[in-house]
Coordinates of C-alpha atoms and ligand atoms in Angstrom, one line a residue:
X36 CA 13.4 4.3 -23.5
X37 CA 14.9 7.8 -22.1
X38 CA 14.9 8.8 -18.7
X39 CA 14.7 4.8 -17.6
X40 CA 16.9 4.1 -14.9
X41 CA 17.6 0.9 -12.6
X42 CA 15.8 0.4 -9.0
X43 CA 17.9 1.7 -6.0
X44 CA 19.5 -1.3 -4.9
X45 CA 18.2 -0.6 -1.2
X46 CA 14.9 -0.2 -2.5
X47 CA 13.0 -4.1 -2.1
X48 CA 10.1 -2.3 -2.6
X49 CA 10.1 -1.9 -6.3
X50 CA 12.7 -5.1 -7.3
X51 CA 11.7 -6.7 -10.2
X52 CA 10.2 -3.4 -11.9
X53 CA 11.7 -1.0 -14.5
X54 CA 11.0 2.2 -12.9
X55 CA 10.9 5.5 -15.3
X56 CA 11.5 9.5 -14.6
X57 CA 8.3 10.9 -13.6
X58 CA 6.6 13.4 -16.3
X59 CA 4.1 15.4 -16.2
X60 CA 1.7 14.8 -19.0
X61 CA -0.3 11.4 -20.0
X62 CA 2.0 8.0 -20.0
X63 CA 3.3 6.7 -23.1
X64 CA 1.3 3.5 -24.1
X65 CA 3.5 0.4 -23.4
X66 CA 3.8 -1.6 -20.4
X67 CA 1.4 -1.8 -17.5
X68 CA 2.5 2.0 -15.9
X69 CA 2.2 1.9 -11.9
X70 CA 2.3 5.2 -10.4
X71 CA 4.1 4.2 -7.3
X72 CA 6.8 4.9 -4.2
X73 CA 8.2 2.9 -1.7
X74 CA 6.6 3.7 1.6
X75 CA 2.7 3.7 0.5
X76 CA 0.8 1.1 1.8
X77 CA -1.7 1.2 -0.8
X78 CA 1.2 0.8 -3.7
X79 CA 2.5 -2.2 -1.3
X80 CA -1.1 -3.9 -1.5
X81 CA -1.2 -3.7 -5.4
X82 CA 3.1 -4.8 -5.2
X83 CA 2.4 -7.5 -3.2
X84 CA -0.6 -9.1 -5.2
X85 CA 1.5 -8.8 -8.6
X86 CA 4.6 -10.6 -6.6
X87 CA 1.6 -13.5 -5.5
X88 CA 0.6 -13.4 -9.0
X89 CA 4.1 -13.5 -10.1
X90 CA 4.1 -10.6 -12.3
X91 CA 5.6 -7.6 -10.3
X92 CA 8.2 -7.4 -13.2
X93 CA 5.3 -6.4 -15.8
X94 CA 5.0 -3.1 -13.9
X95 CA 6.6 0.1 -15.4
X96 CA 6.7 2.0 -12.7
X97 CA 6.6 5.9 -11.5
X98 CA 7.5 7.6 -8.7
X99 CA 5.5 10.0 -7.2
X100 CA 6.4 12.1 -4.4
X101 CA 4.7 15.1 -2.2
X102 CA 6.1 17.9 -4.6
X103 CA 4.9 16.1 -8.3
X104 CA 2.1 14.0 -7.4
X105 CA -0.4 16.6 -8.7
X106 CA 1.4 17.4 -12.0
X107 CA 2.3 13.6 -12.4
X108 CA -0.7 11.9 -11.3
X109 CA -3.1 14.1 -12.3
X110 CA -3.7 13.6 -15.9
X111 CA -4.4 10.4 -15.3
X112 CA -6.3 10.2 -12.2
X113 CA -8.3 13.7 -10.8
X114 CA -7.6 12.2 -7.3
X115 CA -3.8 12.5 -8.1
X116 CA -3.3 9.6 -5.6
X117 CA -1.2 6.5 -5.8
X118 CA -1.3 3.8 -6.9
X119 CA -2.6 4.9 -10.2
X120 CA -2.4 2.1 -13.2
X121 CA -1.9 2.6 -16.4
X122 CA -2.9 -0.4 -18.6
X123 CA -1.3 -1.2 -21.9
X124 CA -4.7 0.3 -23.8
X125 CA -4.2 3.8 -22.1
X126 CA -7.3 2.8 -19.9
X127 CA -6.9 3.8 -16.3
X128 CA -7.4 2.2 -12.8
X129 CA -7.7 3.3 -9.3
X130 CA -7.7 2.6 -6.2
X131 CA -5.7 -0.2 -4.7
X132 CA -8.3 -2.6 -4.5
X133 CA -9.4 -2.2 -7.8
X134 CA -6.3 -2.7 -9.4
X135 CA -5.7 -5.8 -7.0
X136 CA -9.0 -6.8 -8.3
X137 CA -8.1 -6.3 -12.4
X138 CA -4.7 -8.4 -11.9
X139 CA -6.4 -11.2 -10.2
X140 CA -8.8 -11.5 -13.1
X141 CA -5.6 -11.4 -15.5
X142 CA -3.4 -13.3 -13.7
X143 CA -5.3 -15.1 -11.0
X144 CA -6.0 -18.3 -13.3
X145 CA -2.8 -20.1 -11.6
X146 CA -3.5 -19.4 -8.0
X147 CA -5.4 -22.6 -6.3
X148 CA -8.1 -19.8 -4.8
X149 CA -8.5 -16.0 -6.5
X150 CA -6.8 -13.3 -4.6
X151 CA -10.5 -12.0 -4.3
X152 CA -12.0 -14.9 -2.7
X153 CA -14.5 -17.7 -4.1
X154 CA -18.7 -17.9 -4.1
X155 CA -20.0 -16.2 -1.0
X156 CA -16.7 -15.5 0.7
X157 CA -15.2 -12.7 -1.4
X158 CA -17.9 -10.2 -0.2
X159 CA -16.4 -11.4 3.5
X160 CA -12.7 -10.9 1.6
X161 CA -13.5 -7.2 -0.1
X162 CA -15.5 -6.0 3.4
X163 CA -12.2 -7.0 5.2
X164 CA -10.1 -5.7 2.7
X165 CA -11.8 -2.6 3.0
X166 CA -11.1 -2.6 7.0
X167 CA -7.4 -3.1 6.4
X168 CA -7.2 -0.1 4.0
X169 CA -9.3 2.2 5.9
X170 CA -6.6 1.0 8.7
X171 CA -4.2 2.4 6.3
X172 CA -6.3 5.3 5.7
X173 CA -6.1 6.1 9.2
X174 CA -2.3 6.0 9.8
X175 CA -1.7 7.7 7.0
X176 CA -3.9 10.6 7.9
X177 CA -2.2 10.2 11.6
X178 CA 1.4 10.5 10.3
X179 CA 0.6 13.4 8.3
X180 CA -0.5 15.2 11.3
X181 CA 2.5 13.9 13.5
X182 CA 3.9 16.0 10.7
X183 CA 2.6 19.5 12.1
X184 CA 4.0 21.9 13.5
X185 CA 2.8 22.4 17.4
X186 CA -0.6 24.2 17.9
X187 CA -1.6 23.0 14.6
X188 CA -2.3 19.6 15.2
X189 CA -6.1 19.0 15.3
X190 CA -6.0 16.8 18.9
X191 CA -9.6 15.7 18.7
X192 CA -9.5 14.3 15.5
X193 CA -6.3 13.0 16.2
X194 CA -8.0 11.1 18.8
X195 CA -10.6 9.5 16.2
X196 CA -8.4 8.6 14.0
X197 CA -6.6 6.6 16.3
X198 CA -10.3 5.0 18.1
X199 CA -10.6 3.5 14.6
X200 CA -7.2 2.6 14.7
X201 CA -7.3 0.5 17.2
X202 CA -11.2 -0.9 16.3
X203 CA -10.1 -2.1 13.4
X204 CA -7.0 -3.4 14.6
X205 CA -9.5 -5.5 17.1
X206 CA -11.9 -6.4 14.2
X207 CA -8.9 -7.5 12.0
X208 CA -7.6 -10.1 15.0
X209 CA -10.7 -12.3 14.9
X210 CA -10.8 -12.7 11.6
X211 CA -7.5 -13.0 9.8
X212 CA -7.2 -16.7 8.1
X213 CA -4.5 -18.6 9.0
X214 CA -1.2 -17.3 7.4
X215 CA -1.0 -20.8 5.8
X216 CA -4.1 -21.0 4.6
X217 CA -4.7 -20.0 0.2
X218 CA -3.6 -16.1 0.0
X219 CA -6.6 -13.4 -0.2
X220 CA -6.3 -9.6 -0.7
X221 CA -8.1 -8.8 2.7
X222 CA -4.6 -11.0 4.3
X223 CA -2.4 -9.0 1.9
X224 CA -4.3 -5.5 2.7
X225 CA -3.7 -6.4 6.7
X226 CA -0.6 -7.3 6.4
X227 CA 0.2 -4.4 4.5
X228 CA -1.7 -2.0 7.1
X229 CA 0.0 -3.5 10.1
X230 CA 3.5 -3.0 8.7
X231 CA 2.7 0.4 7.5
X232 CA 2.0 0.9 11.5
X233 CA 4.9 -0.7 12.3
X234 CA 6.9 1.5 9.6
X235 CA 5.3 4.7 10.9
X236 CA 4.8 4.4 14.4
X237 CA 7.3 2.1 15.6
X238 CA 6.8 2.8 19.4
X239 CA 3.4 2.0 19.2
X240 CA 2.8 -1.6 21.1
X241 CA -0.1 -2.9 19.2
X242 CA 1.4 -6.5 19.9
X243 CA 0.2 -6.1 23.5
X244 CA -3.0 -6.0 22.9
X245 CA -3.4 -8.9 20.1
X246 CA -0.8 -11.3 20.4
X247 CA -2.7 -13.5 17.7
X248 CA -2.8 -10.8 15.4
X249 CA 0.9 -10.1 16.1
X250 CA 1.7 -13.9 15.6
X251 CA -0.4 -14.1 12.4
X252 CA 1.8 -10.9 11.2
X253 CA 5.3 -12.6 12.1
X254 CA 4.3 -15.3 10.4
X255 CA 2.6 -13.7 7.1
X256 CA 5.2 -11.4 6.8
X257 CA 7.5 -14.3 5.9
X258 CA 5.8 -14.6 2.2
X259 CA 8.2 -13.9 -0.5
X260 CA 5.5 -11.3 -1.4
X261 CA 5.5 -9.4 1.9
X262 CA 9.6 -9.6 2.0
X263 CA 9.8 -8.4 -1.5
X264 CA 7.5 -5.4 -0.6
X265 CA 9.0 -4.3 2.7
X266 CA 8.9 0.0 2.9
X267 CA 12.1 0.7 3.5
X268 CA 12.7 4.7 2.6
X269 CA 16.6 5.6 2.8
X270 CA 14.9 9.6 3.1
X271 CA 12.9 9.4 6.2
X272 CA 13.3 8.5 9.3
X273 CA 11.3 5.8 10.9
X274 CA 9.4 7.8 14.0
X275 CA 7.0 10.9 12.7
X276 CA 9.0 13.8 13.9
X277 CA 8.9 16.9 12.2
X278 CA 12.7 16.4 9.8
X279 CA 11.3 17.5 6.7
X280 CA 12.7 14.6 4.4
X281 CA 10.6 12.3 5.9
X282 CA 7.7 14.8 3.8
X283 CA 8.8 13.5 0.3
X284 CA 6.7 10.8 0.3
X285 CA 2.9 11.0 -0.6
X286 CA 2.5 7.9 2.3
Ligands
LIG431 N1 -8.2 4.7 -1.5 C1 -6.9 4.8 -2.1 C2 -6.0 5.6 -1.2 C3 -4.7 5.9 -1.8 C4 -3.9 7.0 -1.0 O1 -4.4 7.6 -0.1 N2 -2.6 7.1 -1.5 C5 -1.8 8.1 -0.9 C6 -0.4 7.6 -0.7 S1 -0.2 6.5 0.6 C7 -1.7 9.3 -1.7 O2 -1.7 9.2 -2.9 N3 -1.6 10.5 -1.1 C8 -1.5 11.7 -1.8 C9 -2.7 12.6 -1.7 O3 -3.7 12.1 -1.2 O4 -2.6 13.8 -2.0 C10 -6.4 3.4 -2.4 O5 -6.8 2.4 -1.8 O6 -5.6 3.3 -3.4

């Protein structure tokens, strides 16, 4: 197909995938079409999940960045935000958690327990997922507005943003199951959140305060899935100042 070219090699985050020149315009119906890049935590979730589910190579995937997000995005999603999927019908899915939810149903029937949790337990699995992304929600907004120049950064809602920060982190401690215990998206959504964090804001010492949460992360972050998924951006730098490569990317 034109404009297909191979992953970066230094990029783990999309291995496995054919990736595809970004265009805008609607997708053209084939493969499962991930609208993607390498540092999102939301695209990481959905990355991850596929890698449990052992089909991260079925992903065609896109790469959207801060300048053609809108144009790319767009047409298929009105919230121009990644990840976006594409399914082989044309039909469209959105957000993270949704999509995670779709591939379990696919491609969940191996796994001992569904990504999504069983009976009872996978309202407790999508509340907590939904802690974990709005964790990610968070630090992206903070990072963005790291970004700004000085005497434009809003300090008091700075400040709230990083209150829930660090509720969540505290909720997220107490309840994470044991990193051997069977795989669920609200595990794979923290996981993903706390190494966002780590990616992001590597000065910041959340360790300190949850040294279980921190051990459950060590030792989570040794899945094949996690490893595969890794950000790992050779364009930005890894603390928020202001170099303005660090922009490109939408996360
Ligand atoms: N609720 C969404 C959030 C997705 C999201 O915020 N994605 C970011 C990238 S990390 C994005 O697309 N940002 C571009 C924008 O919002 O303009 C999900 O869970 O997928």
């Amino acid at each position: 197909m034109p404009g297909v070219r191979p992953c970066r090699p230094q990029c783990r985050a999309g291995r496995g995938a054919e990736r595809v020149e970004a265009q805008a315009g609607r997708p053209v119906p084939g493969p499962l079409t991930l609208y993607w890049a390498p540092t999102s935590p939301f695209v990481r979730l959905v990355m991850a999940a596929a890698h449990e589910l052992g089909v991260a190579g079925r992903f065609r995937l896109v790469e959207a960045t801060v300048e053609n997000i809108v144009d790319v995005v767009s047409p298929v999603n009105p919230l121009a935000q990644i990840p976006t999927l594409v399914l082989e019908d044309g039909a469209v899915l959105y957000d993270s958690a949704t999509i995670v939810a779709w591939l379990d149903a696919r491609y969940g029937t191996a796994l001992a327990e569904p990504l999504g949790g069983r009976g009872a337990d996978r309202w407790r699995v999508a509340t907590r997922t939904a802690a974990a992304t709005g964790l990610m929600d968070a630090v992206v907004a903070e990072r963005h507005l790291a970004l700004q120049p000085d005497g434009h950064r809003p300090d008091g809602f700075i400040e709230r943003l990083r209150a829930r920060r660090m509720r969540v982190l505290g909720y997220l401690a107490g309840r994470v199951a044991p990193a051997d215990a069977p795989v669920t998206t609200d595990a794979l959504a923290a996981a993903c959140a706390l190494g966002y964090l780590d990616f992001r804001f590597p000065s910041e010492d959340w360790r300190g305060a949850h040294p279980a949460l921190a051990e459950w992360f060590a030792a989570f972050g040794r899945r094949p899935s996690m490893q595969a998924t890794a950000p790992e951006a050779p364009d930005a730098p890894p603390a928020p100042t202001a170099a303005s490569a660090a922009a490109k990317a939408p996360g």
